[in-house]
CSV table of C-alpha atoms in Angstrom, one decimal:
chain,number,residue,atom,x,y,z
A,1,MET,CA,11.4,4.8,15.5
A,2,PHE,CA,8.8,2.0,15.0
A,3,GLY,CA,7.4,0.2,18.0
A,4,ILE,CA,4.6,-2.2,18.9
A,5,ASP,CA,2.4,0.7,20.1
A,6,ASN,CA,2.6,2.4,16.7
A,7,LEU,CA,1.9,-0.6,14.5
A,8,CYS,CA,-1.9,0.0,14.4
A,9,TRP,CA,-1.5,3.7,13.8
A,10,MET,CA,1.0,3.1,11.0
A,11,SER,CA,-1.3,0.6,9.3
A,12,ALA,CA,-4.3,2.9,9.4
A,13,ASN,CA,-2.2,5.9,8.3
A,14,ALA,CA,-0.7,3.9,5.4
A,15,THR,CA,-4.2,2.8,4.4
A,16,VAL,CA,-5.5,6.3,4.4
A,17,GLU,CA,-2.5,7.6,2.4
A,18,ALA,CA,-2.8,4.7,-0.1
A,19,SER,CA,-6.5,5.4,-0.6
A,20,ARG,CA,-5.8,9.2,-1.2
A,21,LEU,CA,-3.0,8.4,-3.7
A,22,VAL,CA,-5.2,5.9,-5.5
A,23,GLU,CA,-8.0,8.4,-5.9
A,24,PHE,CA,-5.6,11.0,-7.2
A,25,LEU,CA,-4.2,8.5,-9.7
A,26,ILE,CA,-7.7,7.6,-10.8
A,27,LEU,CA,-8.5,11.2,-11.5
A,28,GLN,CA,-5.2,11.9,-13.1
A,29,THR,CA,-5.3,9.0,-15.5
A,30,GLY,CA,-9.0,9.4,-16.2
A,31,MET,CA,-9.5,5.7,-16.3
A,32,THR,CA,-12.2,3.6,-14.7
A,33,ALA,CA,-12.8,-0.1,-14.5
A,34,PHE,CA,-15.6,0.3,-17.0
A,35,GLY,CA,-13.8,2.4,-19.6
A,36,LYS,CA,-12.5,5.9,-19.9
A,37,ALA,CA,-13.9,8.8,-18.0
A,38,TYR,CA,-12.4,12.3,-18.7
A,39,TYR,CA,-12.2,14.4,-15.6
A,40,ARG,CA,-10.6,17.8,-16.4
A,41,ASN,CA,-12.4,19.9,-13.8
A,42,GLU,CA,-15.3,19.8,-11.4
A,43,THR,CA,-17.8,20.8,-14.0
A,44,ASP,CA,-17.2,17.8,-16.2
A,45,LEU,CA,-20.2,15.5,-16.0
A,46,VAL,CA,-19.4,11.8,-15.8
A,47,PRO,CA,-22.3,9.5,-15.3
A,48,ASN,CA,-21.9,7.2,-12.3
A,49,LEU,CA,-18.5,8.6,-11.5
A,50,ALA,CA,-18.7,7.7,-7.8
A,51,VAL,CA,-19.5,4.0,-8.6
A,52,LYS,CA,-16.7,3.9,-11.3
A,53,LEU,CA,-14.2,5.5,-8.9
A,54,GLU,CA,-15.1,3.0,-6.2
A,55,ALA,CA,-14.7,0.1,-8.5
A,56,LEU,CA,-11.3,1.3,-9.7
A,57,ARG,CA,-10.1,2.1,-6.2
A,58,ASP,CA,-11.0,-1.5,-5.2
A,59,GLU,CA,-9.1,-2.8,-8.2
A,60,TYR,CA,-6.0,-0.7,-7.3
A,61,MET,CA,-6.2,-1.8,-3.7
A,62,ARG,CA,-6.5,-5.4,-4.8
A,63,TYR,CA,-3.4,-4.9,-7.0
A,64,GLY,CA,-1.5,-3.1,-4.2
A,65,THR,CA,-2.4,-5.9,-1.7
A,66,GLU,CA,-1.2,-8.5,-4.1
A,67,LYS,CA,2.1,-6.7,-4.7
A,68,CYS,CA,2.6,-6.3,-0.9
A,69,SER,CA,1.9,-9.9,-0.3
A,70,SER,CA,4.3,-10.9,-3.0
A,71,VAL,CA,7.1,-8.8,-1.4
A,72,LEU,CA,6.3,-10.3,2.0
A,73,ARG,CA,6.5,-13.8,0.5
A,74,GLU,CA,9.8,-12.9,-1.2
A,75,TYR,CA,11.4,-11.4,1.9
A,76,HIS,CA,9.8,-13.8,4.5
A,77,SER,CA,13.0,-14.2,6.5
A,78,ALA,CA,13.4,-10.4,6.8
A,79,VAL,CA,9.8,-10.0,8.0
A,80,GLU,CA,10.4,-12.7,10.6
A,81,THR,CA,13.6,-11.1,11.8
A,82,ILE,CA,12.0,-7.7,12.1
A,83,THR,CA,9.1,-9.2,14.0
A,84,ASP,CA,11.4,-11.0,16.4
A,85,ILE,CA,13.3,-7.8,17.1
A,86,LEU,CA,10.0,-5.9,17.7
A,87,LEU,CA,8.8,-8.6,20.1
A,88,GLU,CA,12.1,-8.7,21.9
A,89,LYS,CA,13.0,-5.0,22.1
A,90,GLY,CA,9.6,-3.4,21.5
A,91,LYS,CA,11.1,-1.0,18.9
A,92,ILE,CA,13.3,-0.9,15.9
A,93,LYS,CA,15.0,1.9,14.0
A,94,ALA,CA,14.3,2.4,10.3
A,95,GLU,CA,18.0,2.0,9.4
A,96,GLU,CA,17.9,-1.5,11.0
A,97,ILE,CA,14.8,-2.5,9.1
A,98,TRP,CA,16.5,-1.4,5.8
A,99,ASP,CA,19.7,-3.3,6.7
A,100,ILE,CA,17.7,-6.4,7.4
A,101,TYR,CA,15.7,-6.1,4.2
A,102,LYS,CA,18.8,-5.5,2.1
A,103,SER,CA,20.7,-8.5,3.6
A,104,ALA,CA,17.8,-11.0,3.6
A,105,PRO,CA,17.8,-13.9,1.1
A,106,ARG,CA,15.1,-13.7,-1.5
A,107,VAL,CA,12.7,-16.5,-2.1
A,108,ALA,CA,12.0,-16.8,-5.8
A,109,GLN,CA,8.4,-16.3,-6.8
Protein backbone atom coordinates (compact mmCIF):
# COMPACT_ATOMS: atom_id res chain seq x y z
CA MET A 1 0.00 0.00 0.00
CA PHE A 2 1.10 3.53 -0.70
CA GLY A 3 0.06 6.34 1.57
CA ILE A 4 0.74 9.99 2.29
CA ASP A 5 2.99 9.06 5.23
CA ASN A 6 5.18 6.90 2.99
CA LEU A 7 5.74 9.31 0.09
CA CYS A 8 8.94 10.89 1.47
CA TRP A 9 10.38 7.49 2.39
CA MET A 10 9.57 6.11 -1.05
CA SER A 11 11.20 9.06 -2.78
CA ALA A 12 14.38 8.82 -0.69
CA ASN A 13 14.48 5.05 -1.11
CA ALA A 14 13.96 5.33 -4.88
CA THR A 15 16.72 7.94 -5.13
CA VAL A 16 19.18 5.76 -3.22
CA GLU A 17 18.31 2.72 -5.35
CA ALA A 18 18.62 4.74 -8.58
CA SER A 19 22.02 6.02 -7.49
CA ARG A 20 23.20 2.50 -6.65
CA LEU A 21 22.03 1.15 -10.01
CA VAL A 22 23.61 4.04 -11.90
CA GLU A 23 26.96 3.48 -10.21
CA PHE A 24 26.76 -0.24 -11.05
CA LEU A 25 25.89 0.59 -14.68
CA ILE A 26 28.83 2.99 -14.87
CA LEU A 27 31.25 0.34 -13.65
CA GLN A 28 29.73 -2.35 -15.88
CA THR A 29 29.88 -0.29 -19.06
CA GLY A 30 33.26 1.21 -18.24
CA MET A 31 32.14 4.50 -19.72
CA THR A 32 32.71 7.96 -18.29
CA ALA A 33 31.57 11.38 -19.42
CA PHE A 34 35.16 12.08 -20.50
CA GLY A 35 35.89 8.93 -22.47
CA LYS A 36 36.39 5.24 -21.71
CA ALA A 37 37.71 3.96 -18.43
CA TYR A 38 38.19 0.23 -18.05
CA TYR A 39 37.34 -1.08 -14.61
CA ARG A 40 37.86 -4.82 -14.45
CA ASN A 41 38.84 -5.14 -10.80
CA GLU A 42 39.82 -3.00 -7.84
CA THR A 43 43.51 -3.00 -8.78
CA ASP A 44 42.89 -1.24 -12.09
CA LEU A 45 44.20 2.28 -11.89
CA VAL A 46 42.00 4.88 -13.53
CA PRO A 47 43.12 8.49 -13.06
CA ASN A 48 40.43 10.73 -11.56
CA LEU A 49 37.93 7.85 -11.44
CA ALA A 50 35.90 9.43 -8.64
CA VAL A 51 35.46 12.68 -10.58
CA LYS A 52 34.58 10.82 -13.77
CA LEU A 53 32.08 8.58 -11.98
CA GLU A 54 30.45 11.58 -10.34
CA ALA A 55 30.15 13.37 -13.69
CA LEU A 56 28.62 10.32 -15.35
CA ARG A 57 26.28 9.68 -12.42
CA ASP A 58 25.11 13.29 -12.73
CA GLU A 59 24.52 12.75 -16.45
CA TYR A 60 22.56 9.53 -15.87
CA MET A 61 20.50 11.23 -13.14
CA ARG A 62 19.76 14.16 -15.48
CA TYR A 63 18.67 11.69 -18.16
CA GLY A 64 16.55 9.74 -15.66
CA THR A 65 14.91 12.92 -14.38
CA GLU A 66 14.18 14.02 -17.95
CA LYS A 67 12.59 10.65 -18.75
CA CYS A 68 10.48 10.70 -15.56
CA SER A 69 9.33 14.25 -16.31
CA SER A 70 8.39 13.19 -19.83
CA VAL A 71 6.29 10.29 -18.53
CA LEU A 72 4.62 12.57 -15.97
CA ARG A 73 3.74 15.05 -18.72
CA GLU A 74 2.46 12.27 -20.95
CA TYR A 75 0.28 10.78 -18.21
CA HIS A 76 -0.66 14.02 -16.44
CA SER A 77 -4.30 13.02 -15.95
CA ALA A 78 -3.26 9.73 -14.29
CA VAL A 79 -0.96 11.60 -11.89
CA GLU A 80 -3.80 14.00 -11.01
CA THR A 81 -6.23 11.12 -10.43
CA ILE A 82 -3.76 9.23 -8.23
CA THR A 83 -3.02 12.41 -6.26
CA ASP A 84 -6.72 13.10 -5.76
CA ILE A 85 -7.27 9.58 -4.42
CA LEU A 86 -4.29 9.88 -2.07
CA LEU A 87 -5.54 13.20 -0.74
CA GLU A 88 -9.09 11.90 -0.35
CA LYS A 89 -8.43 8.43 1.10
CA GLY A 90 -4.87 8.79 2.38
CA LYS A 91 -3.79 5.56 0.67
CA ILE A 92 -4.00 3.71 -2.63
CA LYS A 93 -3.25 0.14 -3.68
CA ALA A 94 -0.66 -0.64 -6.36
CA GLU A 95 -3.27 -2.40 -8.53
CA GLU A 96 -5.40 0.74 -8.51
CA ILE A 97 -2.41 2.88 -9.54
CA TRP A 98 -1.68 0.49 -12.41
CA ASP A 99 -5.34 0.47 -13.55
CA ILE A 100 -5.42 4.28 -13.55
CA TYR A 101 -2.13 4.44 -15.46
CA LYS A 102 -3.28 1.93 -18.11
CA SER A 103 -6.65 3.61 -18.69
CA ALA A 104 -5.41 7.23 -18.71
CA PRO A 105 -5.34 9.15 -21.98
CA ARG A 106 -1.83 9.95 -23.20
CA VAL A 107 -0.78 13.47 -24.12
CA ALA A 108 1.45 13.41 -27.20
CA GLN A 109 4.95 14.74 -26.59
